[in-house]
mmCIF file of C-alpha atoms in Angstrom:
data_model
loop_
_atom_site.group_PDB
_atom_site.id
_atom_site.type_symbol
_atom_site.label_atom_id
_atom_site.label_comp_id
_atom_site.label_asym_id
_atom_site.label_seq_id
_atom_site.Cartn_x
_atom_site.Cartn_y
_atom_site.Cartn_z
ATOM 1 C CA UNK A 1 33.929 -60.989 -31.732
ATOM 2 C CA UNK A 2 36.351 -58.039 -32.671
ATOM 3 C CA UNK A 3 35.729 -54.951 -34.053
ATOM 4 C CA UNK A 4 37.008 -55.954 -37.422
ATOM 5 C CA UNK A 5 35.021 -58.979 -37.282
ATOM 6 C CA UNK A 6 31.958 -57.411 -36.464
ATOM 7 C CA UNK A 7 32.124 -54.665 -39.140
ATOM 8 C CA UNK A 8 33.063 -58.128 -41.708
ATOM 9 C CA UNK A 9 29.835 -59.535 -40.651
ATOM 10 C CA UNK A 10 27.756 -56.525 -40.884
ATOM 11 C CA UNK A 11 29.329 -55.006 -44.130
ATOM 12 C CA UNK A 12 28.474 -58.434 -45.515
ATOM 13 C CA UNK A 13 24.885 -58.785 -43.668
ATOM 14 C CA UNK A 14 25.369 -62.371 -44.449
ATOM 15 C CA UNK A 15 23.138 -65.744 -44.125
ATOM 16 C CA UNK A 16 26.148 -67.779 -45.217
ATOM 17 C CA UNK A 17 29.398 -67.991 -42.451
ATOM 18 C CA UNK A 18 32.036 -67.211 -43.563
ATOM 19 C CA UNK A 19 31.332 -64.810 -46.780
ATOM 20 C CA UNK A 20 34.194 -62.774 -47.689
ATOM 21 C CA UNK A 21 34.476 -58.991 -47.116
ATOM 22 C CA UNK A 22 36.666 -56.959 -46.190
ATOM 23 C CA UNK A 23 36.618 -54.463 -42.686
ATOM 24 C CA UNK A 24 36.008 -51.231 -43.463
ATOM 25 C CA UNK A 25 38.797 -48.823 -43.712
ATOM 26 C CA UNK A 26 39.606 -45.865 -41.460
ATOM 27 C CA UNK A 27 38.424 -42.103 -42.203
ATOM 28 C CA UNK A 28 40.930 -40.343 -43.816
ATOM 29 C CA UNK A 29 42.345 -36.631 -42.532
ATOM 30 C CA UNK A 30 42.079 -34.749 -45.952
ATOM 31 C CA UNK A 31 40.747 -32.160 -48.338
ATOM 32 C CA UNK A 32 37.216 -32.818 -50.114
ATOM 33 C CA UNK A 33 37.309 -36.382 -51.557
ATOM 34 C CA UNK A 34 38.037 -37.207 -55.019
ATOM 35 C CA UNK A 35 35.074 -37.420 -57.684
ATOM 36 C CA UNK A 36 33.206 -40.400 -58.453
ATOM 37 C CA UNK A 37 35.213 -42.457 -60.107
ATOM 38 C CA UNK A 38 33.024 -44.873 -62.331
ATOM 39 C CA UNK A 39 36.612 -46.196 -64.342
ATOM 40 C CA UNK A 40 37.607 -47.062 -60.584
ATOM 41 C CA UNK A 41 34.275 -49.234 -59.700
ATOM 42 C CA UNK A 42 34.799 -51.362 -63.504
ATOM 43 C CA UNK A 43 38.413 -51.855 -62.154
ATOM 44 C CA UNK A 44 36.407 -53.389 -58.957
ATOM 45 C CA UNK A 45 34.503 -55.797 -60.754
ATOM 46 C CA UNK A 46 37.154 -57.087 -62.908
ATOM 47 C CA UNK A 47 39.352 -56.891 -59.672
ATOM 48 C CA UNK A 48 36.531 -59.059 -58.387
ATOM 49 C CA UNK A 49 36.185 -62.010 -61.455
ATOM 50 C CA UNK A 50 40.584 -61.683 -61.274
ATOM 51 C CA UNK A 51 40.091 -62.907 -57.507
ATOM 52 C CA UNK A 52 37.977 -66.226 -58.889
ATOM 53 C CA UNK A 53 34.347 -64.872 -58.666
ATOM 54 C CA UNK A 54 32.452 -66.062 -62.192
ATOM 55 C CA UNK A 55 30.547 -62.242 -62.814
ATOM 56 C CA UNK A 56 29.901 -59.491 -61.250
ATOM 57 C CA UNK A 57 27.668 -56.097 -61.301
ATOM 58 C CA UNK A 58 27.082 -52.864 -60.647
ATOM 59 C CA UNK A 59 24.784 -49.609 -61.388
ATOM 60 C CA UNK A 60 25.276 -46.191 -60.522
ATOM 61 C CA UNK A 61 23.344 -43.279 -60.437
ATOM 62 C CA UNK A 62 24.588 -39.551 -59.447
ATOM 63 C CA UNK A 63 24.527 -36.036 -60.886
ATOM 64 C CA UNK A 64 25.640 -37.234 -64.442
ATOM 65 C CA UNK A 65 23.509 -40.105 -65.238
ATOM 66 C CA UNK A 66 23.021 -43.405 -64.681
ATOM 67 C CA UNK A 67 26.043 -46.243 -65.468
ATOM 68 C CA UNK A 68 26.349 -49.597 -65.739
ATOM 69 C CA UNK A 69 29.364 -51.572 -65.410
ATOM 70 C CA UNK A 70 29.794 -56.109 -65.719
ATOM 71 C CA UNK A 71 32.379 -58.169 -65.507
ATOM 72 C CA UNK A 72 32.888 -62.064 -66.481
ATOM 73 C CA UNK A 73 29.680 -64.008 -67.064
ATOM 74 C CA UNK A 74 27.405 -61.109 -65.550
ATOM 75 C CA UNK A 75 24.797 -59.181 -67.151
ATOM 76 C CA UNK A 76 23.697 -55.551 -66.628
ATOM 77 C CA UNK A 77 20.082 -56.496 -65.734
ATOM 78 C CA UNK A 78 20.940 -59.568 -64.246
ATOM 79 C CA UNK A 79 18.810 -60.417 -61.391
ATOM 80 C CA UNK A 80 20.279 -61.992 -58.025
ATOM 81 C CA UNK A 81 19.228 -63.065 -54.685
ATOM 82 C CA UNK A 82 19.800 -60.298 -52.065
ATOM 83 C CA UNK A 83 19.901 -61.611 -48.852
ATOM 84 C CA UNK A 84 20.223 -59.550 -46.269
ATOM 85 C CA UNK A 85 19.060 -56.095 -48.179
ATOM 86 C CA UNK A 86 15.761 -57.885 -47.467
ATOM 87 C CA UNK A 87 15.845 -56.541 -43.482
ATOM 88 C CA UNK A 88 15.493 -53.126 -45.088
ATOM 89 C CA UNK A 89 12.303 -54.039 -47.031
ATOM 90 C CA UNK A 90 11.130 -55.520 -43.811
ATOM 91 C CA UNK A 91 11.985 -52.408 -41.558
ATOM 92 C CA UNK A 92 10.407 -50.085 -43.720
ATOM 93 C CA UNK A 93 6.772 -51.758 -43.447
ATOM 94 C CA UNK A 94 7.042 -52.168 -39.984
ATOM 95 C CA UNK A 95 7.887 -48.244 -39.535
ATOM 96 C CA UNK A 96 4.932 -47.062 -41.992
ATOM 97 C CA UNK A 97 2.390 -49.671 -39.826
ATOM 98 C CA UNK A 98 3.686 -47.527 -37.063
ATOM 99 C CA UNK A 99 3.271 -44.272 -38.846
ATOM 100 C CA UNK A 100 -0.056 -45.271 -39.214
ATOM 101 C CA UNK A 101 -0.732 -45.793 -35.783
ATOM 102 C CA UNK A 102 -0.970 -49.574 -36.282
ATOM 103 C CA UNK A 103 1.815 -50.501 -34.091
ATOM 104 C CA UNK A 104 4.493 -49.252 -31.568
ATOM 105 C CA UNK A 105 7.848 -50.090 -32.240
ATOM 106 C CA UNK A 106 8.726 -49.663 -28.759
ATOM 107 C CA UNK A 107 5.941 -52.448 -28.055
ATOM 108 C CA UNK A 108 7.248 -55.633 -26.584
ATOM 109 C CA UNK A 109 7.634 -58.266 -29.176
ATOM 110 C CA UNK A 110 5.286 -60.888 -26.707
ATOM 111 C CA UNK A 111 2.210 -58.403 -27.076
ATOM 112 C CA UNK A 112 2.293 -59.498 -31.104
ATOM 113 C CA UNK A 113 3.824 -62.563 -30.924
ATOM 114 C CA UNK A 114 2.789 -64.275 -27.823
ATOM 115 C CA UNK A 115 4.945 -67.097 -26.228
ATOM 116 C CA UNK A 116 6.844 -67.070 -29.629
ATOM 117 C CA UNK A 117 10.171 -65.586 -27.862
ATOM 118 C CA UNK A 118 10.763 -68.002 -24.711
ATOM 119 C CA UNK A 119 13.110 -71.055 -23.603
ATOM 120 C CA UNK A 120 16.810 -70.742 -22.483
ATOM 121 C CA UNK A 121 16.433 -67.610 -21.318
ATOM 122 C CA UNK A 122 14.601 -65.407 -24.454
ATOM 123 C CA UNK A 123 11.520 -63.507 -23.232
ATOM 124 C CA UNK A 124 9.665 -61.340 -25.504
ATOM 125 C CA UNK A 125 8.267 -59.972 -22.862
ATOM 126 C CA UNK A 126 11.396 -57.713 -22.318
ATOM 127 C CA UNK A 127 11.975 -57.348 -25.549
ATOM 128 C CA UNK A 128 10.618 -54.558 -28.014
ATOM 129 C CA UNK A 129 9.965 -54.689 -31.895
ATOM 130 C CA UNK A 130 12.567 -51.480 -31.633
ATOM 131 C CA UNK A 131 15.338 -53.777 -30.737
ATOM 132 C CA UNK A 132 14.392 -56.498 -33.232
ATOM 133 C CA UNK A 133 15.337 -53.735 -35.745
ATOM 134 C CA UNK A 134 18.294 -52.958 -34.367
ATOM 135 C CA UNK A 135 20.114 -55.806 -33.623
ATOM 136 C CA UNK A 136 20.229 -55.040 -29.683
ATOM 137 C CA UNK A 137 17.629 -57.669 -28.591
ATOM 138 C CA UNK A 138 19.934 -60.266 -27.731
ATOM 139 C CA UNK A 139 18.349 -62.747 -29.585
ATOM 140 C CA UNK A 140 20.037 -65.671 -30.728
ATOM 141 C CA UNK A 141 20.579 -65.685 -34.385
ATOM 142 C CA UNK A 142 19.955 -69.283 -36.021
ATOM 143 C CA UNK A 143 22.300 -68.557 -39.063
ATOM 144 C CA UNK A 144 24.843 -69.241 -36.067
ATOM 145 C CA UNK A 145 23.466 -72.790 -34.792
ATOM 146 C CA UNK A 146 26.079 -75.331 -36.130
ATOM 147 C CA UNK A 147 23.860 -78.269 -37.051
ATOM 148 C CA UNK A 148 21.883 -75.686 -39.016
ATOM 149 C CA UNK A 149 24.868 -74.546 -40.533
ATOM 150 C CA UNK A 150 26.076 -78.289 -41.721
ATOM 151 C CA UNK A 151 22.751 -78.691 -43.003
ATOM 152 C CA UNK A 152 21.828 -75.523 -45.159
ATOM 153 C CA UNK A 153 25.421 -74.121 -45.543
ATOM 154 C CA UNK A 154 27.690 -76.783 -45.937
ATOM 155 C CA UNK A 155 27.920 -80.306 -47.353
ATOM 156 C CA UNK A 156 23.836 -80.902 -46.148
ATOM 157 C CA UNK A 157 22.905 -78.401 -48.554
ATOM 158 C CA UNK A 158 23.107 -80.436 -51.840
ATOM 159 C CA UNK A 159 20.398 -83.154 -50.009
ATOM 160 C CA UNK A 160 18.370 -80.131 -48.672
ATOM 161 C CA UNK A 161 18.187 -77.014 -50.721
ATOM 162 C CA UNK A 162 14.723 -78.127 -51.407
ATOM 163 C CA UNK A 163 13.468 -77.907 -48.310
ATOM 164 C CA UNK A 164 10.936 -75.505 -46.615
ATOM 165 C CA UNK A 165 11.549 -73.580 -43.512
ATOM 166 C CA UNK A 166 8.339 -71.686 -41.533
ATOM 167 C CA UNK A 167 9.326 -68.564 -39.729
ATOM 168 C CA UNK A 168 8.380 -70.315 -35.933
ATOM 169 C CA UNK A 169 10.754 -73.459 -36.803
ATOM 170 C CA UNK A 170 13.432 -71.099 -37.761
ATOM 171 C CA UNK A 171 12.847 -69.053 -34.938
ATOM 172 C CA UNK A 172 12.876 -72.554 -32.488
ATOM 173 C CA UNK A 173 16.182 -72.733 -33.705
ATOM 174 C CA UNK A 174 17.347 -69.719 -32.282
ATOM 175 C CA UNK A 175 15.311 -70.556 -29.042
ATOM 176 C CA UNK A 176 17.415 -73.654 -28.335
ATOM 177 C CA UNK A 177 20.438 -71.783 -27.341
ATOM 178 C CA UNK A 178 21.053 -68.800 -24.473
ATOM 179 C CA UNK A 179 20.804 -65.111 -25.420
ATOM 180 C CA UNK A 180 23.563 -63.274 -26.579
ATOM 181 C CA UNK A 181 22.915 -60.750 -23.512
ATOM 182 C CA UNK A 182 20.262 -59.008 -22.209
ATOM 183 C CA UNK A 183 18.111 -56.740 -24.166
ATOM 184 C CA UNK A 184 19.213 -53.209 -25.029
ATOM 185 C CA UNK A 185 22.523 -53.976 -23.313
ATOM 186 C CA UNK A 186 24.955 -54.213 -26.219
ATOM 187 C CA UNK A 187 24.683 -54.950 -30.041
ATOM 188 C CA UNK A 188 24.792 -58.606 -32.135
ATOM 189 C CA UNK A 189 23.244 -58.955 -35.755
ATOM 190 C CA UNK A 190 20.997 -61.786 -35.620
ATOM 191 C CA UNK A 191 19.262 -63.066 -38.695
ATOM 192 C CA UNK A 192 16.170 -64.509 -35.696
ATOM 193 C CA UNK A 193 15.361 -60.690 -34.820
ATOM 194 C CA UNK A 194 13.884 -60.009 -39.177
ATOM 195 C CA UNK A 195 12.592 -63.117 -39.181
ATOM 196 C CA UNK A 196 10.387 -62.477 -36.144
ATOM 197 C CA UNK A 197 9.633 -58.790 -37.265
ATOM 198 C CA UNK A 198 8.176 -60.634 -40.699
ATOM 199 C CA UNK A 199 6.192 -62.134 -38.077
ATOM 200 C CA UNK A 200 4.722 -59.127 -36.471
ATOM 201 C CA UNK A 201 4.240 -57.444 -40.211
ATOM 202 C CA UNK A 202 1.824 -60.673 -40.600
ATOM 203 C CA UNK A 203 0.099 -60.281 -36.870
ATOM 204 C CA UNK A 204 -0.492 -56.752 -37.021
ATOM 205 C CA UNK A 205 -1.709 -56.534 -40.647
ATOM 206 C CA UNK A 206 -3.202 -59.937 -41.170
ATOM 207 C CA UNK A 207 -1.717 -60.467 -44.392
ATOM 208 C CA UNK A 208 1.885 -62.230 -45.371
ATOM 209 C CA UNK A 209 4.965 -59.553 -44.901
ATOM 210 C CA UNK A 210 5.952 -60.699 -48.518
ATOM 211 C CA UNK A 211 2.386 -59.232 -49.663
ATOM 212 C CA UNK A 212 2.999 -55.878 -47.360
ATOM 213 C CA UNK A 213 6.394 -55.500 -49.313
ATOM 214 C CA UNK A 214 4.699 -56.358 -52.309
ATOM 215 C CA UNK A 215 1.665 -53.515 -51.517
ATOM 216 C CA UNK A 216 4.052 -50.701 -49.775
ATOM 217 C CA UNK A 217 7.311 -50.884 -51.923
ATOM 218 C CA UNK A 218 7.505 -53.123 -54.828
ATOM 219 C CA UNK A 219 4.284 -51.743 -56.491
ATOM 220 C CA UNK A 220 4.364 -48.195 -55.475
ATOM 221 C CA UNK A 221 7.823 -47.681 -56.591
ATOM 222 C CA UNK A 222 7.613 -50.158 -59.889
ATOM 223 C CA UNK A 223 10.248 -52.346 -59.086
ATOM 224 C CA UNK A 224 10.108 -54.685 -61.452
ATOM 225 C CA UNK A 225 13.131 -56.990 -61.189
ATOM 226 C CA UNK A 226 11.807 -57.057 -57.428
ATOM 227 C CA UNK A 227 9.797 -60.133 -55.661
ATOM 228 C CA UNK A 228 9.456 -61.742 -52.678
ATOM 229 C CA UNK A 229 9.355 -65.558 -53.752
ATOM 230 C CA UNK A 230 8.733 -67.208 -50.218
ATOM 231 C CA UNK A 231 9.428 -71.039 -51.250
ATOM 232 C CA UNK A 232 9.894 -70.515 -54.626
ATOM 233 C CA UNK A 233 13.516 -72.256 -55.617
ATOM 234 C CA UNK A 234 13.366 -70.966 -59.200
ATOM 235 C CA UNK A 235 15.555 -67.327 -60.139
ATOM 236 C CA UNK A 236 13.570 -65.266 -62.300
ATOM 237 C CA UNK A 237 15.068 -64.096 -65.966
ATOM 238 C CA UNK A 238 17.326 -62.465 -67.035
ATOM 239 C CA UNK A 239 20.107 -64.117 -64.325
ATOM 240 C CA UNK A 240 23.777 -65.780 -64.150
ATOM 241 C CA UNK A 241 24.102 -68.859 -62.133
ATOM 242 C CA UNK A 242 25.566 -68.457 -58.360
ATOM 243 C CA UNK A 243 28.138 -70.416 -57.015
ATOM 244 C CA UNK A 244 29.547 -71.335 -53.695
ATOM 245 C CA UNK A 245 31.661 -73.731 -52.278
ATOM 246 C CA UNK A 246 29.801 -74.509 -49.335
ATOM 247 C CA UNK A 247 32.788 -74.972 -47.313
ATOM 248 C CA UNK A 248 35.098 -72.605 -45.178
ATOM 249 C CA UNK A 249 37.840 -74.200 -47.190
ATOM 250 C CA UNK A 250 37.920 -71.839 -50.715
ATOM 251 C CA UNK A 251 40.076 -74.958 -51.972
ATOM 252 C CA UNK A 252 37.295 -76.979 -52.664
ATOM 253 C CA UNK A 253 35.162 -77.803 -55.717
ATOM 254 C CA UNK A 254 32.873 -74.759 -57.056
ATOM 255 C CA UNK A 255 28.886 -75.786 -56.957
ATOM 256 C CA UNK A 256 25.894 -73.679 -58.583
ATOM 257 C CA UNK A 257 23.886 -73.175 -55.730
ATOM 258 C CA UNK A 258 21.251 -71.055 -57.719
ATOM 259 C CA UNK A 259 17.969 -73.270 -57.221
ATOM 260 C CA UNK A 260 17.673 -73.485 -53.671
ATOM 261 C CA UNK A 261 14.167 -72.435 -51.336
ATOM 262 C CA UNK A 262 14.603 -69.201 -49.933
ATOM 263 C CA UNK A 263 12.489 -69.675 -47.175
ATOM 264 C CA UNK A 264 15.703 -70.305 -44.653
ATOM 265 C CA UNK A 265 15.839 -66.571 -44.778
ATOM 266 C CA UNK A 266 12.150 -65.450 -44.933
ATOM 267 C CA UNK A 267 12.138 -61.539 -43.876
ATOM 268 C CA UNK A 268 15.523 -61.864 -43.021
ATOM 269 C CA UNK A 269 17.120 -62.546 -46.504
ATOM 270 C CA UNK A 270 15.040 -64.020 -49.101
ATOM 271 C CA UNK A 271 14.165 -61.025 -51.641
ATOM 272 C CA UNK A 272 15.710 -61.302 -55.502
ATOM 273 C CA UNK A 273 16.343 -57.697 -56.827
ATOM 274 C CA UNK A 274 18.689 -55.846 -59.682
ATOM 275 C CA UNK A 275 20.714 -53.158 -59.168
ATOM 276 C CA UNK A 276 18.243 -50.396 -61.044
ATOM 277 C CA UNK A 277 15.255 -51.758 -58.060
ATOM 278 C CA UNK A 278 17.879 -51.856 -55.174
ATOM 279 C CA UNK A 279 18.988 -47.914 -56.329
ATOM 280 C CA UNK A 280 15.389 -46.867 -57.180
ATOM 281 C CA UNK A 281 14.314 -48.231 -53.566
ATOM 282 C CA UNK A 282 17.148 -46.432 -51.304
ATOM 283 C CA UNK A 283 16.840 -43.488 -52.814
ATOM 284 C CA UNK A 284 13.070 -43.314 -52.305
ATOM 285 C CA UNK A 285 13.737 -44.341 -48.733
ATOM 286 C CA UNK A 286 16.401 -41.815 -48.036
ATOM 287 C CA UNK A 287 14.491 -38.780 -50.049
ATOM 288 C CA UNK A 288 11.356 -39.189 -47.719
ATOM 289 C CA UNK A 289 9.328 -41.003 -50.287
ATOM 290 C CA UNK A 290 7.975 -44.220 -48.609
ATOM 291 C CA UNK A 291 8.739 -42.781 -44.656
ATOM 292 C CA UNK A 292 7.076 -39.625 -42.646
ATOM 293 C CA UNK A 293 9.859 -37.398 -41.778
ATOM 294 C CA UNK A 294 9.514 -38.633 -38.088
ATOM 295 C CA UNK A 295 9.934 -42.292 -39.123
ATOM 296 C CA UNK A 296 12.687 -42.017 -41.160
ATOM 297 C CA UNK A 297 14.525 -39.677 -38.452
ATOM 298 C CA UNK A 298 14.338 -43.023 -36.038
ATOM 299 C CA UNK A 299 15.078 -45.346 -39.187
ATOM 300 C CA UNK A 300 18.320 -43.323 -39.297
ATOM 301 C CA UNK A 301 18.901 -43.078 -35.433
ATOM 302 C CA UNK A 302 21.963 -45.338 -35.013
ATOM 303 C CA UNK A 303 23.885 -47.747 -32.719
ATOM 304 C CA UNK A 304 27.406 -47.132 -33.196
ATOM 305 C CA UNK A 305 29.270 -50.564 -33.909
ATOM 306 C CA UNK A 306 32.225 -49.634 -34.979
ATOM 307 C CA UNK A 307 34.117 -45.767 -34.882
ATOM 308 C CA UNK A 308 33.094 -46.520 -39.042
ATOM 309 C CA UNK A 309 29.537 -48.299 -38.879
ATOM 310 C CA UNK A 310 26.540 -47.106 -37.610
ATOM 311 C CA UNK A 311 22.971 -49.330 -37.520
ATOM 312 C CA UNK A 312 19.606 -47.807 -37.029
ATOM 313 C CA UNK A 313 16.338 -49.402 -38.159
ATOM 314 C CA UNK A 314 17.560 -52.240 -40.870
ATOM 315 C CA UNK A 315 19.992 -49.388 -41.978
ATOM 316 C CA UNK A 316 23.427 -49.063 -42.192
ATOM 317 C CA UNK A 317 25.517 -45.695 -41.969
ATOM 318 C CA UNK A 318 29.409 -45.963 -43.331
ATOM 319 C CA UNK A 319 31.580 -43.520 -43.027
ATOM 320 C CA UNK A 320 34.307 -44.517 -45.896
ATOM 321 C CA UNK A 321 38.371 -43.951 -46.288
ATOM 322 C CA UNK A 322 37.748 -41.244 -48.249
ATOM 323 C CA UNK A 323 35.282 -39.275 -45.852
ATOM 324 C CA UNK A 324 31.891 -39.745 -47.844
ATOM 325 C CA UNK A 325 29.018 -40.866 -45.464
ATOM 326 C CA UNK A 326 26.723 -43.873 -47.548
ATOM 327 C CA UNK A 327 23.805 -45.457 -46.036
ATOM 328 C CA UNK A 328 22.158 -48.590 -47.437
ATOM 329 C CA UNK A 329 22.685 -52.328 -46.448
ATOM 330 C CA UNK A 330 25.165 -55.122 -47.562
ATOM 331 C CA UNK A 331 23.422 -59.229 -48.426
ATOM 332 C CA UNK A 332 24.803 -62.143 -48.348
ATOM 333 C CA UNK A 333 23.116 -65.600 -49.179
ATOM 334 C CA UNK A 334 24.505 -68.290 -50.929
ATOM 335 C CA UNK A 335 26.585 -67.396 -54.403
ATOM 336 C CA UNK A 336 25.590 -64.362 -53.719
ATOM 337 C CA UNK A 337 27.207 -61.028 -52.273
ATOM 338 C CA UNK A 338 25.612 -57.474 -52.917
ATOM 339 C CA UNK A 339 25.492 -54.402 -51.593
ATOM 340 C CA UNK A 340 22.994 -51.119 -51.657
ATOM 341 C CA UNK A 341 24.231 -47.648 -50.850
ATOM 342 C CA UNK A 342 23.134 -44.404 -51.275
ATOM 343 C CA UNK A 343 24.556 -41.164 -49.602
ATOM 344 C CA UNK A 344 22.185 -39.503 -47.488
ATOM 345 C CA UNK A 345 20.822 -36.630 -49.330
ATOM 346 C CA UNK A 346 19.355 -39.944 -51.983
ATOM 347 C CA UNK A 347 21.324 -38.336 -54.797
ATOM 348 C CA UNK A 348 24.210 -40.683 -55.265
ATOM 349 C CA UNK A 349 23.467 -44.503 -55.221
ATOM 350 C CA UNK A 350 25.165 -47.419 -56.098
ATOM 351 C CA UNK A 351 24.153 -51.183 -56.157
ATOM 352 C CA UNK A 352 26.259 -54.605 -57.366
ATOM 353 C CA UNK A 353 25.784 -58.043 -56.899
ATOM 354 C CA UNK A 354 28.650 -60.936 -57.040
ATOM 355 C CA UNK A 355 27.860 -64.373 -57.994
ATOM 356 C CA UNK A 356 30.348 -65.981 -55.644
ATOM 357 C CA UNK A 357 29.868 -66.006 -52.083
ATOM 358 C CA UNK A 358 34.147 -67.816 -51.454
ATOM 359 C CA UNK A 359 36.151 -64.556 -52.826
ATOM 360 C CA UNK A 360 35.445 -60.792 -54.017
ATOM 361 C CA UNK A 361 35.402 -58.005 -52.340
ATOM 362 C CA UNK A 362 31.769 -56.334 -52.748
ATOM 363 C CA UNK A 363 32.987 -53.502 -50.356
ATOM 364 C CA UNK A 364 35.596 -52.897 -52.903
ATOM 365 C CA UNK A 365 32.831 -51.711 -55.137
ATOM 366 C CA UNK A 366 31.233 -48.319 -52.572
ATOM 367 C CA UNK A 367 35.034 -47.296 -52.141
ATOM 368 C CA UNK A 368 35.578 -47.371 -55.799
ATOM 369 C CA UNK A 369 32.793 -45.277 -56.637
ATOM 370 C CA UNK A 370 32.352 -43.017 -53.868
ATOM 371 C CA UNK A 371 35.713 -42.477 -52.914
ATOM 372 C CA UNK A 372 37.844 -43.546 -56.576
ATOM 373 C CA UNK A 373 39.886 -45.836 -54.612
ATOM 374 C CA UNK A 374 41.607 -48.544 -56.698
ATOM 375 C CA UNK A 375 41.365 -52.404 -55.786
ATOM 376 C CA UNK A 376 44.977 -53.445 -55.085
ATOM 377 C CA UNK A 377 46.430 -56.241 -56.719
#
């Protein structure tokens, strides 16, 4: 995979193949970057529904307030499936079980979950919870298996949207095919490494990981808009459809994908959110709020991926065109593309979802308002 790829996929942090975003761009050599630009990130979103994406979203929050901008059939309090945001939900419990002495993230995953990681090669026992985090297990991801694929991203998924999905058959998945290489030795994002740290939330606290996000971040911060709905196909109100075409080909007919079991992601992808909850929850994270200082130091200790992209603990760093540093996560699932930022001080924040998982540019959005940077046409 190339650089540019890589940084595609991560930006993205997608469950569906194939979800369109853009690399990041290079660090500019300049003076102090422009202001916030909250005219630039509406130009975004309608850049976005221009480009064939039904509605799209975004809140900000800096020094002067709070703003809300929509575009096409999107609402400002619209609530959307975030995908992949979920692994920072996820990481955050598993660090504050550690915090409390509870667990060891540089355990290996087979002391929690025993036999769970074995067959073609995958043994937990060299493997620690650390590296589940960070993407440098090795492990498979099942998001890449093709028959899975055919079945919950393509033409399969109008028979089997339905259907439910337990963490250890997803994970099986993953175990049917060889490593990507050997633990600690280089970096792949793999969906299989959040599902199986959902796994050891469960183990080590004996309770469901959706119930430890429920207990440690939804509640405690009062994110409303905010669940965990495990096999629960139904979006919550207020929403806008989402739509895919559940095809590489963008040429195809447009389906609303909505309705559909979240339990293909699990811990890996399955959360809904807004953007007031996803700004309310990385800026808590980033100001110290729901992490000890020591914790949050190793949330925020980085693997480089790219000279642009950083990711530590179910965290991403970005270093932007314009200079600015944001840290957050990007989530893709299907009909769905959002993205979570903050910069690192928890002061400036920015979240947007796009209902269309074909076309758009959610990226678009964190240069717009963090850098003023204009979508081209």
């Amino acid at each position: 995979m190339s650089a540019a790829r890589t940084a595609r996929t991560v930006l993205a942090a997608t469950l569906v193949a194939g979800l369109a975003a853009t690399a990041l761009a290079a660090p500019a050599v300049a003076a102090a970057p422009p202001k916030p630009s909250h005219a630039a990130t509406q130009q975004a979103l309608d850049a976005a529904v221009a480009a064939g994406v039904p509605g799209a979203v975004a809140q900000a929050r800096d020094g002067k307030g709070r703003w809300t901008g929509t575009a096409g059939e999107r609402k400002g309090n619209d609530r959307f499936r975030v995908g992949s945001i979920t692994k920072t939900f996820t990481a955050t419990v598993l660090l504050q079980l550690q915090a409390e002495g509870r667990i060891d993230l540089d355990d290996p995953v087979e002391k929690w979950l025993p036999g769970v990681v074995s067959g073609h090669g995958h043994d937990g026992r060299g493997i620690t919870v650390r590296q589940l985090l960070n993407h440098t297990s090795g492990i498979y991801s099942y998001t890449s298996d093709p028959a899975f694929q055919e079945r919950v991203f393509g033409a399969g998924f109008l028979q089997h949207r339905y259907d439910t999905w337990t963490p250890k058959q997803l994970v099986d998945v993953a175990m049917a095919h060889e490593p990507d290489f050997a633990p600690g030795t280089s970096w792949n994002y793999s969906n299989t490494n959040f599902v199986l740290a959902g796994m050891v939330i469960e183990k080590v606290t004996g309770r469901s990981y959706a119930k430890a996000v429920e207990n440690r971040i939804v509640k405690p911060l009062k994110l409303r808009a905010t669940s965990v709905p495990g096999t629960d196909s139904r979006m919550p109100r207020p929403h806008s459809g989402a739509y895919s075409k559940l095809a590489s080909d963008a040429s195809g007919p447009t389906y609303d994908v909505t309705a559909l079991n979240p339990s293909i992601a699990g811990a890996a992808g399955e959360m809904i959110s807004d953007s007031n909850d996803l700004q309310t929850f990385y800026r808590a994270l980033l100001k110290g709020r729901l992490l000890p200082a020591a914790e949050l130091k190793e949330m925020t200790d980085t693997v480089r991926v790219t000279p642009e992209l950083g990711y530590g603990l179910g965290l991403m760093q970005q270093k932007l065109s314009c200079g600015k540093e944001v840290w957050g996560h990007g989530g893709g699932i299907h009909g769905s593309s959002s993205q979570a930022v903050v910069t690192r001080d928890g002061e400036h924040s920015l979240a947007g979802n796009l209902n269309a998982d074909w076309t758009g540019d959610s990226q678009a959005l964190i240069e717009a308002e963090f850098c003023g940077t204009v979508p081209k046409k």
